[in-house]
XYZ file of C-alpha atoms in Angstrom:
554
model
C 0.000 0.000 0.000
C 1.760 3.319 -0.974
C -0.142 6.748 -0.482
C 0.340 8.967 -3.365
C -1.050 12.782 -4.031
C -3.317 13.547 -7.382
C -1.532 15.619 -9.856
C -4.821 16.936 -10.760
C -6.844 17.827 -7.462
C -4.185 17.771 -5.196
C -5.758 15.234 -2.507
C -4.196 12.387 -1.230
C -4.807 8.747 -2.283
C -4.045 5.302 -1.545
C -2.502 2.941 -4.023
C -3.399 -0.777 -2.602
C -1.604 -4.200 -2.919
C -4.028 -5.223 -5.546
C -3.264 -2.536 -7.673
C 0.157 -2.727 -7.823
C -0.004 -6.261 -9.301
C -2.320 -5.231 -11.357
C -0.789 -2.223 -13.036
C 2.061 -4.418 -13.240
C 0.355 -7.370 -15.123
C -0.760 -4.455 -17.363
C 2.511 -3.590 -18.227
C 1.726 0.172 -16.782
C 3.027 2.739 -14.214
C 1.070 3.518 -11.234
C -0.879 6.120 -11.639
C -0.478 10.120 -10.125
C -4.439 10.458 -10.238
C -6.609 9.682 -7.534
C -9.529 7.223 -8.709
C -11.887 9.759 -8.336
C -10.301 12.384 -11.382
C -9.836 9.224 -13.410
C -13.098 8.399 -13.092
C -14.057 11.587 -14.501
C -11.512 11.340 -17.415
C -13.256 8.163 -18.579
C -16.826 9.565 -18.408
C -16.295 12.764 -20.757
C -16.122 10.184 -22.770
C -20.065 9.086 -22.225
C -22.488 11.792 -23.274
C -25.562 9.377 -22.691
C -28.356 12.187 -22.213
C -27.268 15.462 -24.209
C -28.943 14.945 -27.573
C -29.069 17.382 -30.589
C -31.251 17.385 -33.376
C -30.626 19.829 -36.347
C -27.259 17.664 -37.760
C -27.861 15.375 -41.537
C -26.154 12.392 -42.183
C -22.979 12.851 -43.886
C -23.605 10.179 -46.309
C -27.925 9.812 -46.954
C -28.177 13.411 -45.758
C -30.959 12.229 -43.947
C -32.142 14.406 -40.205
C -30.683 12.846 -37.243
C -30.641 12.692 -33.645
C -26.889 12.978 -32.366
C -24.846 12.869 -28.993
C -22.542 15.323 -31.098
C -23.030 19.018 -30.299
C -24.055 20.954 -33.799
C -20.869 22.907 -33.016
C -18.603 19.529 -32.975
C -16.255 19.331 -35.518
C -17.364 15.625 -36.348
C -19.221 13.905 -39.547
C -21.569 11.847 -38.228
C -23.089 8.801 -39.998
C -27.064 7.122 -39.171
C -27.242 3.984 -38.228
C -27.799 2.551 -41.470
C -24.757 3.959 -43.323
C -22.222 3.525 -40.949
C -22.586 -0.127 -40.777
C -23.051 -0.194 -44.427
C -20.128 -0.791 -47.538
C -20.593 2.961 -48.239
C -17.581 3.636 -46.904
C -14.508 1.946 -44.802
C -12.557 3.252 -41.961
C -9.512 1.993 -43.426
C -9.499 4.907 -46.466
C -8.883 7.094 -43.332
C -5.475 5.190 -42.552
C -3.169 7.163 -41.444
C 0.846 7.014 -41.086
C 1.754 7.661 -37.780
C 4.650 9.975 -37.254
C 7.536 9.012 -34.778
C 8.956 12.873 -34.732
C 5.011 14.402 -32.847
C 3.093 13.917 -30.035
C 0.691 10.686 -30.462
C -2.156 12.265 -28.493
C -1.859 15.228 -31.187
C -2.204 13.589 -33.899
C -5.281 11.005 -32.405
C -6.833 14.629 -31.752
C -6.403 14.774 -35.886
C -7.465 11.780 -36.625
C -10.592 11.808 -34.040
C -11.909 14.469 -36.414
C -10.877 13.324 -39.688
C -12.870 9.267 -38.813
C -16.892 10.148 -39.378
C -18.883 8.975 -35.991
C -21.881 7.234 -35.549
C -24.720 9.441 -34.626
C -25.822 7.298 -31.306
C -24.650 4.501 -28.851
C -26.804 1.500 -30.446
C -26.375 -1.974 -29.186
C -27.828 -4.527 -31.561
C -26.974 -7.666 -28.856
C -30.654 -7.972 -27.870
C -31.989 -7.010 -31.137
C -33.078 -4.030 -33.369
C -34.517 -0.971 -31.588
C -38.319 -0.817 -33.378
C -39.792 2.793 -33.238
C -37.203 3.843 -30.501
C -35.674 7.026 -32.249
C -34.617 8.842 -28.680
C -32.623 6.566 -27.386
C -28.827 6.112 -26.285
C -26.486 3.836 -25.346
C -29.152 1.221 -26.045
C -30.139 -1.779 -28.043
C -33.341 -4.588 -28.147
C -36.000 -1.173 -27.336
C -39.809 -1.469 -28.839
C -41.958 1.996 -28.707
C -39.214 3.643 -25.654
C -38.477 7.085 -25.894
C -35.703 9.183 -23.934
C -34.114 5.648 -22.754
C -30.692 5.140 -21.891
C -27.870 2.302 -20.938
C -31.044 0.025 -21.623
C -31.580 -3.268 -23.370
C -33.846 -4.726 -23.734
C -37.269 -2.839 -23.229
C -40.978 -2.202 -24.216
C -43.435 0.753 -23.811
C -40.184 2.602 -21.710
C -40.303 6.259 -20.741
C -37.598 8.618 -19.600
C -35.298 5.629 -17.856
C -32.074 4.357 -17.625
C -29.914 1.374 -16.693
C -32.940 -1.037 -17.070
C -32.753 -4.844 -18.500
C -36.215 -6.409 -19.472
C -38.559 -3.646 -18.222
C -42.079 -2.925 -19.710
C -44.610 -0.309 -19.892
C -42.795 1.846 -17.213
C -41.557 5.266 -16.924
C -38.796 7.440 -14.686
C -36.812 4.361 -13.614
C -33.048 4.394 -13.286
C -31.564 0.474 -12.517
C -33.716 -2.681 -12.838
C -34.735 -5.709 -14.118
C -37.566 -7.512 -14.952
C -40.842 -5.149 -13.614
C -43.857 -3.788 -15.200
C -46.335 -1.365 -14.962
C -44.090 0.667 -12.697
C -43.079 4.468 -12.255
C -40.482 6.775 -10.794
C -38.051 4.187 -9.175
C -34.883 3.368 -8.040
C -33.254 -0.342 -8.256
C -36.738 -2.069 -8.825
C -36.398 -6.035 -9.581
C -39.423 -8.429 -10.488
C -42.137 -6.263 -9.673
C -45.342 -4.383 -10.936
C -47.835 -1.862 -10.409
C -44.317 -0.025 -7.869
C -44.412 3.575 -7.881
C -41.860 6.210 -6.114
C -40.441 3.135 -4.967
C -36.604 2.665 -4.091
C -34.654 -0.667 -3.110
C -37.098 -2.814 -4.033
C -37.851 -6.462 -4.990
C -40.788 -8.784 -5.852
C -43.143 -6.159 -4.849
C -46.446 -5.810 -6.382
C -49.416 -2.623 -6.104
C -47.309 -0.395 -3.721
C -46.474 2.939 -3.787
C -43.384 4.926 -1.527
C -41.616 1.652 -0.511
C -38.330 1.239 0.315
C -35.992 -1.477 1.259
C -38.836 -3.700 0.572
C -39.600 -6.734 -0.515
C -42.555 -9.121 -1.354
C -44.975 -6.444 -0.339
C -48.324 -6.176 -1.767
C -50.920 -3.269 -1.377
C -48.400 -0.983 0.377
C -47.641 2.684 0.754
C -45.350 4.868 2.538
C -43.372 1.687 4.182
C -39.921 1.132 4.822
C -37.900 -2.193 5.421
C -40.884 -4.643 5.498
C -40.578 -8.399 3.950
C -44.090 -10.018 2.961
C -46.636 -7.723 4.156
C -49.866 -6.460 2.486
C -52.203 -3.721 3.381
C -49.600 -1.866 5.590
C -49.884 2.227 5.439
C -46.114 3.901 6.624
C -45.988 0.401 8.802
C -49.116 0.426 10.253
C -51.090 -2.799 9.429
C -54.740 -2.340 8.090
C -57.890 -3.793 6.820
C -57.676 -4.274 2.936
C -60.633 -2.033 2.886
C -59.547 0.588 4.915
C -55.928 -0.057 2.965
C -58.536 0.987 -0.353
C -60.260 3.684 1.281
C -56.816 5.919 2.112
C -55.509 4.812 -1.205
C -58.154 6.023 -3.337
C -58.495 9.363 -1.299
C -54.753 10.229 -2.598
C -54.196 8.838 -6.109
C -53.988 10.870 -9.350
C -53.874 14.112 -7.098
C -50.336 15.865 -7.469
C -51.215 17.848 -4.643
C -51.531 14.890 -2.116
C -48.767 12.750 -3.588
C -46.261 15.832 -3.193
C -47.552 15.704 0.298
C -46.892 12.010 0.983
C -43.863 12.722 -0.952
C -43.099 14.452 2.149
C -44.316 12.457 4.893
C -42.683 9.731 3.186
C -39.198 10.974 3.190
C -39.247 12.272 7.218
C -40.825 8.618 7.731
C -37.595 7.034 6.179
C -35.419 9.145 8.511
C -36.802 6.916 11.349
C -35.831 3.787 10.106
C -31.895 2.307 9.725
C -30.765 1.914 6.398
C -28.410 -1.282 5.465
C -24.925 0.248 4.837
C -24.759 -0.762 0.971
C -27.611 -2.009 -1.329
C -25.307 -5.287 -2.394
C -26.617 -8.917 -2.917
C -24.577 -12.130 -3.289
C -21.440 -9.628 -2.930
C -18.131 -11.723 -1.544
C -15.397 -9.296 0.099
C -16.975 -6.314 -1.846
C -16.655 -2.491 -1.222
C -19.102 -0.435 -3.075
C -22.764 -0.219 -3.626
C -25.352 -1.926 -5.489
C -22.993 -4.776 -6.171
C -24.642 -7.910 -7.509
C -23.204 -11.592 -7.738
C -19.769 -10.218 -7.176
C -16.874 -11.235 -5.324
C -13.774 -9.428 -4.282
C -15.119 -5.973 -6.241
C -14.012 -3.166 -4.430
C -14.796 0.966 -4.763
C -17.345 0.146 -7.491
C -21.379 0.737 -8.371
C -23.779 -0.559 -10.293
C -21.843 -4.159 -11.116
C -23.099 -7.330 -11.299
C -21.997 -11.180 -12.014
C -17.839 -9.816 -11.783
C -14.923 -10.568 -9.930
C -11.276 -9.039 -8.937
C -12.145 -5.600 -10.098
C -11.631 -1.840 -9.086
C -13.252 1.249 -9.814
C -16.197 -0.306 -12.046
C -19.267 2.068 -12.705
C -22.263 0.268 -14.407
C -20.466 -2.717 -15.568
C -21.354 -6.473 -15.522
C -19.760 -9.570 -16.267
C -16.288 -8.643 -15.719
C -13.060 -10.393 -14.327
C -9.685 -8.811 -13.423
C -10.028 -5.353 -14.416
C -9.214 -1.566 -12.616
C -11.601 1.471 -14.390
C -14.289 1.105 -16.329
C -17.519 2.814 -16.972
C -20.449 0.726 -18.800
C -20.456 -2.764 -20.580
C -17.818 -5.084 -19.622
C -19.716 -8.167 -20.874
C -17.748 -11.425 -20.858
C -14.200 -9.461 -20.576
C -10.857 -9.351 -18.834
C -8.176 -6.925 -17.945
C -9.857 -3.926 -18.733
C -7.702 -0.776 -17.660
C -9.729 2.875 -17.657
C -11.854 2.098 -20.376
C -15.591 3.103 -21.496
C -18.405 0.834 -23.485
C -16.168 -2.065 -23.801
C -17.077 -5.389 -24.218
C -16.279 -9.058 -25.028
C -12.590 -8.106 -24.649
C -9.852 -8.849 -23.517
C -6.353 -6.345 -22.663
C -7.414 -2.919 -23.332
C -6.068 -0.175 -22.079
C -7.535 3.782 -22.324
C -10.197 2.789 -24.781
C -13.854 3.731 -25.846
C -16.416 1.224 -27.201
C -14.607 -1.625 -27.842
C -15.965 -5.014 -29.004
C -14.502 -8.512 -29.777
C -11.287 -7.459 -29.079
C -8.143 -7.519 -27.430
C -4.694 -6.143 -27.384
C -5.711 -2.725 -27.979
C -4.988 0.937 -26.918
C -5.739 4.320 -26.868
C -8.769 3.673 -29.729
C -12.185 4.648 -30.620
C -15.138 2.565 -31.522
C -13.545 -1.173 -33.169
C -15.124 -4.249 -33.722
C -13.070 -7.639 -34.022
C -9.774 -5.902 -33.753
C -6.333 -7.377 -32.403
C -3.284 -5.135 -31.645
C -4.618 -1.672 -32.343
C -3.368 1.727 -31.066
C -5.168 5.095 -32.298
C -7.662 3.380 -34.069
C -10.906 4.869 -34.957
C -14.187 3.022 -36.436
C -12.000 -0.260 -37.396
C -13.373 -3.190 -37.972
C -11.446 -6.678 -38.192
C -7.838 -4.801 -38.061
C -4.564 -6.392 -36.677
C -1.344 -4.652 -35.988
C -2.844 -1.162 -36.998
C -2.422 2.308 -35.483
C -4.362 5.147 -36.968
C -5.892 2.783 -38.873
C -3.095 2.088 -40.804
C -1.768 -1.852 -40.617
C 1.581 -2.671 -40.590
C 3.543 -6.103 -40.369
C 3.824 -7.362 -36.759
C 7.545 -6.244 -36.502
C 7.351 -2.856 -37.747
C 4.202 -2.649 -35.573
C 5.994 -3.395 -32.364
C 8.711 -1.264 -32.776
C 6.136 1.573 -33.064
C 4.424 0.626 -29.923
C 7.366 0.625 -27.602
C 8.040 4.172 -29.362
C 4.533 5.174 -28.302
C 4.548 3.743 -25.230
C 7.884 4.951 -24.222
C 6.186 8.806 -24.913
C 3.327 8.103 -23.031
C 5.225 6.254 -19.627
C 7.827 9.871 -20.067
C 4.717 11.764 -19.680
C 3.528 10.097 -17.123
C -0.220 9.177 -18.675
C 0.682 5.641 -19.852
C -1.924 3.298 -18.721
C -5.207 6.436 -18.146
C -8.084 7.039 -20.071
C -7.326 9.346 -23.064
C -6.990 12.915 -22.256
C -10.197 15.013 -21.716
C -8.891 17.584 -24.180
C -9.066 15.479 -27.254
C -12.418 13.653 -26.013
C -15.637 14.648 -27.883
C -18.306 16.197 -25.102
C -18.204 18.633 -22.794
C -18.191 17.966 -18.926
C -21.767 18.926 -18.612
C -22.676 17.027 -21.744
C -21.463 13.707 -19.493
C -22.176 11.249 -16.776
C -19.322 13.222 -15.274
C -22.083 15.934 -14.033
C -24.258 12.766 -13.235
C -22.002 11.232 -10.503
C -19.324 14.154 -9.833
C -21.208 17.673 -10.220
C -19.551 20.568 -10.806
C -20.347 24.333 -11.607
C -18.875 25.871 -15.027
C -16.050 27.681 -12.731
C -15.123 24.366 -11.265
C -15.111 22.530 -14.437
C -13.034 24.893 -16.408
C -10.914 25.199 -13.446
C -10.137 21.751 -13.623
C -9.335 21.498 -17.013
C -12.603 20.012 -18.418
C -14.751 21.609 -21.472
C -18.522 23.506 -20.500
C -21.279 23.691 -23.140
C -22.854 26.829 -22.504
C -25.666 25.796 -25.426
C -26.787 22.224 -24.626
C -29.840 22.018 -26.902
C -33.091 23.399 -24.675
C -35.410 26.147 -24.694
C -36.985 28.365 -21.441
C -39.361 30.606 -21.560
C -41.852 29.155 -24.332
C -44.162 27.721 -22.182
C -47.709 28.254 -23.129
C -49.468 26.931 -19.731
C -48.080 27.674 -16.467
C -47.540 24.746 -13.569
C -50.251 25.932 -11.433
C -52.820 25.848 -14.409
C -52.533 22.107 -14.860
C -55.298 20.388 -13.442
C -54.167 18.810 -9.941
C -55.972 15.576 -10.905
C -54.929 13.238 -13.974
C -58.585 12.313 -13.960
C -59.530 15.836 -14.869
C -56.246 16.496 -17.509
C -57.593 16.938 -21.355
C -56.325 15.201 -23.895
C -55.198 18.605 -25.041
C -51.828 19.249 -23.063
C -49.911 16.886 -25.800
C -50.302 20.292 -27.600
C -48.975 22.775 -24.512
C -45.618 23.741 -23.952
C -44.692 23.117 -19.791
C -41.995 24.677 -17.744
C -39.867 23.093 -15.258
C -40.597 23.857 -11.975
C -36.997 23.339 -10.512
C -35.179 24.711 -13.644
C -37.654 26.000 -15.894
C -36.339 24.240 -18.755
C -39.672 23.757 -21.419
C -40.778 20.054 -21.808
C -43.733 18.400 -23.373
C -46.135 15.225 -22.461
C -46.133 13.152 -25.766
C -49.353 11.243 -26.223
C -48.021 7.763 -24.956
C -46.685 9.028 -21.751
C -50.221 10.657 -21.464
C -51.933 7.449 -22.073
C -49.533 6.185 -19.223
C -49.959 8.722 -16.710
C -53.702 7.915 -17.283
C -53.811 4.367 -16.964
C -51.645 4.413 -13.961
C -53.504 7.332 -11.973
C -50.691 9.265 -11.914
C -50.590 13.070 -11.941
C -48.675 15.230 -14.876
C -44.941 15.579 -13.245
C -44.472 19.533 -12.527
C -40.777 18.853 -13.310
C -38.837 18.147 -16.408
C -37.443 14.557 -17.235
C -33.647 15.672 -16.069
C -34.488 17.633 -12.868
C -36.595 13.967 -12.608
C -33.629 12.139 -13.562
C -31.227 13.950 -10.949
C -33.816 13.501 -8.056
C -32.946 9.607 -8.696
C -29.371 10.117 -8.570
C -29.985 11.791 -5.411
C -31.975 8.963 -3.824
C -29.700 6.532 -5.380
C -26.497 8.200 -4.010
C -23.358 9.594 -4.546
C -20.496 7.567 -6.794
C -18.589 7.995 -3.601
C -17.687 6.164 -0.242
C -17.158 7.473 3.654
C -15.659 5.435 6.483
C -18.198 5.756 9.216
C -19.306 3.831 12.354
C -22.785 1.755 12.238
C -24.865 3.379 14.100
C -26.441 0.212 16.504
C -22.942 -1.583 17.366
C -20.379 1.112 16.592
C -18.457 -1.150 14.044
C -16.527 0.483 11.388
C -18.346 0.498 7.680
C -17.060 1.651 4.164
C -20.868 3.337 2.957
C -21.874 5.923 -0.130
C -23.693 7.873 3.121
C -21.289 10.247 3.985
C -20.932 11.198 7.824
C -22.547 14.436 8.018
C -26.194 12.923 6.746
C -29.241 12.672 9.125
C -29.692 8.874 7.923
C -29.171 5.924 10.819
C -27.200 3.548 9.274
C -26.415 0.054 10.429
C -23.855 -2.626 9.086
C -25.210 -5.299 7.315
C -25.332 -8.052 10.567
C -27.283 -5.206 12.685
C -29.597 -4.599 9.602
C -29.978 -8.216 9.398
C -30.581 -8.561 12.822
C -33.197 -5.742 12.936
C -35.293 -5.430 10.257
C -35.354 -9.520 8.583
């Protein structure tokens, strides 16, 4: 264990055992960045939410949606052409020259290589009548969907595998019929729920599961008819139920009640199932996974964000499926030694590249498919190949950014078009302070709103047809927003009241109530032992270790 200070913040860090051997199987320096500033290197490379209309396809000249700002220097390609014989990544080859920076000339070559206009996964099938979606594949009639496959009917979520006729959900699998939740597994009919699993007709739950007919309950296992804990009739359980539903006024106010009620109950110092010598939260089938989120079915890893199926990797962010020794890298997939990469696929042996598919010993590359011993695109024989790489590599350990993500001045988005403002916030002072990009014009309007928040009826049951037509403002950030007929029909099937808020103050709320990418040493609060949690000291929640918890509440 060494501790070490970040070049780029300035805080101190600790380099463990693990990581050592690691970085040394990887054939890397240890790194003079704290995980946290890598972290945020690798996710200016994810813009999953900023989208832009207004750009053509460089080829069919046909509209598109884009992740690329209309300002970006890119070409971007639809779906259709850029996986077609039009044209092939390899006319854009490259020589690469021994005598200039390589991160200079990738910079060149970024631009030159047209992109594709949006993440699209085709692993669980075609997306059918899914046009506003990102990062995404196997989605039927889902709009404003992200880091999703597959899905059906699927409103304003993300991070969701098999989920149906549901909208404002960020992580799950397998539910239904469900709204406005936060890690949701095989249930139906949840709504504002948080934690939850095999719950069914409940609304306000959390750390919950097998409930039926609940609302405004917290860390109960197989109960029905139960109002914030309180057991009752089922028809008195229907009588208080149907005196609140479809009224925003009275959910905002159980809203409330709901959150001070949670405040009196412990909360289990992580959110991880199945986890073996694990630090991190919502950690899934995993064993010996430490500082990560969001992982499942992995083991001997570090610093994984939204990954699965990963073994013997440090830094990634998305993907992961089926690979090994993965080192900072983002999207990447059924690989296998890959170091500082974006969306990577089939392939191994690669560095510092952009977007390949069945690709062995790469460096540079952009938009490849089925290259070997190429860098810039450009292929050369195996000898003449290696001798370049130790060249490269040589530049890169001298400058001590051998083995990192590639840097955030030559990636594509801005910090505020990224996850980076998901998971690590920052103001436009702080960003540029740190050496990140801002987008001042990230594609919305204010101020067009033709009906005002407190002229929509309070009751969906009383809402017209008609508001598909009105513009609505934000009330948090008065951004405009619109309710497109089948999120209407939702709302109205559902009971549920018109949201007064758009879809990413909605979306923020749940990274709130999921919690910070971040984690506090802290005491439980029942026995006093020492914990490793993502609830930092100074908030009001009582949390417990995992035997209290245990002991407590199941």
């Amino acid at each position: 264990m060494e501790n070490k200070n970040c070049q780029k913040c300035k805080n101190d860090f600790i380099v463990e055992l693990d990581d050592f051997s690691f970085y040394e199987k990887m054939k890397v320096p240890v790194p003079n960045i704290c995980p946290d500033c890598r972290f945020k290197m690798r996710a200016m490379w994810r813009n999953e939410m900023s989208l832009y209309s207004g750009r053509k396809c460089g080829l069919c000249n046909k509209s598109i949606l884009s992740i690329y700002n209309l300002k970006s220097p890119f070409t971007t390609y639809c779906y259709d052409c850029f996986y077609s014989e039009k044209w092939d990544p390899k006319d854009y080859a490259t020589p690469y020259n021994k005598t200039r920076p390589f991160f200079d000339q990738m910079k060149e070559f970024l631009i030159k290589v047209p992109k594709i206009n949006l993440g699209i996964s085709t692993g669980d099938g075609q997306n059918i009548n899914s046009e506003y979606v990102n990062m995404a594949g196997g989605c039927k009639n889902c709009y404003l969907v992200f880091n999703t496959s597959p899905a059906e009917e699927l409103l304003y979520s993300r991070g969701i595998k098999n989920g149906i006729f549901s909208s404002d959900i960020y992580f799950g699998v397998k539910f239904e019929n469900c709204y406005d939740c936060v890690s949701i597994q095989e249930s139906a009919n949840v709504f504002w729920g948080q934690n939850v699993t095999g719950c069914v007709d409940s609304f306000f739950i959390l750390n919950s599961s097998g409930l039926i007919n609940c609302f405004g309950c917290v860390n109960l296992r197989n109960k029905s008819n139960c109002w914030f804990n309180e057991q009752l009739t089922s028809e008195e359980y229907k009588k208080r139920l149907n005196e609140v539903r479809g009224s925003y006024l009275k959910i905002q106010e159980a809203r409330k009640k709901f959150q001070e009620f949670c405040l009196q109950h412990p909360h289990r110092e992580n959110n991880n199932l199945k986890a073996i010598d694990c630090v991190g939260d919502y950690l899934t089938e995993c064993k010996n996974v430490v500082n990560s989120f969001e992982v499942a079915k992995s083991e001997d890893c570090r610093y994984l964000f939204s990954s699965k199926m990963i073994k013997d990797s440090l830094g990634t962010i998305g993907f992961g499926t089926k690979s090994e020794k993965l080192l900072e890298v983002v999207a990447t997939g059924y690989c296998s030694n890959v170091i500082g990469s974006y969306w990577a696929e089939n392939s191994s042996n690669i560095m510092y590249s952009f977007d390949l598919r069945n690709c062995n010993n790469c460096i540079g590359c952009d938009a490849l498919k089925n290259g070997k011993y190429a860098i810039f695109n450009k292929e050369y024989t195996k000898e003449e190949y290696e001798e370049l790489k130790s060249h490269i590599i040589k530049e890169l350990t001298d400058l001590g950014i051998h083995g990192l993500m590639m840097p955030v001045d030559i990636a594509p988005f801005a910090y505020n078009e990224s996850i980076a403002q998901d998971n690590f916030p920052l103001t436009k002072e702080e960003a540029l302070a740190q050496g990140f990009r801002w987008e001042d014009n990230i594609q919305m309007t204010r101020g067009k709103e033709t009906i005002q928040p407190e002229d929509i009826e309070d009751n969906i049951n009383e809402v017209k047809d008609s508001i598909i037509n009105e513009i609505l403002k934000c009330t948090k950030c008065e951004r405009n927003y619109k309710i497109i007929e089948q999120e209407l029909l939702f709302y109205k099937k559902m009971n549920i009241p018109i949201p007064r808020q758009c879809f990413y103050c909605r979306h923020q709320d749940r990274i709130k109530r999921r919690g910070p990418y971040k984690f506090w040493d802290r005491k439980c609060d029942h026995c006093g032992k020492d914990i490793k949690t993502n609830y930092s000291p100074e908030r009001p929640e009582i949390i417990y270790c995992e035997k209290c918890y245990q002991q407590e509440v199941v």
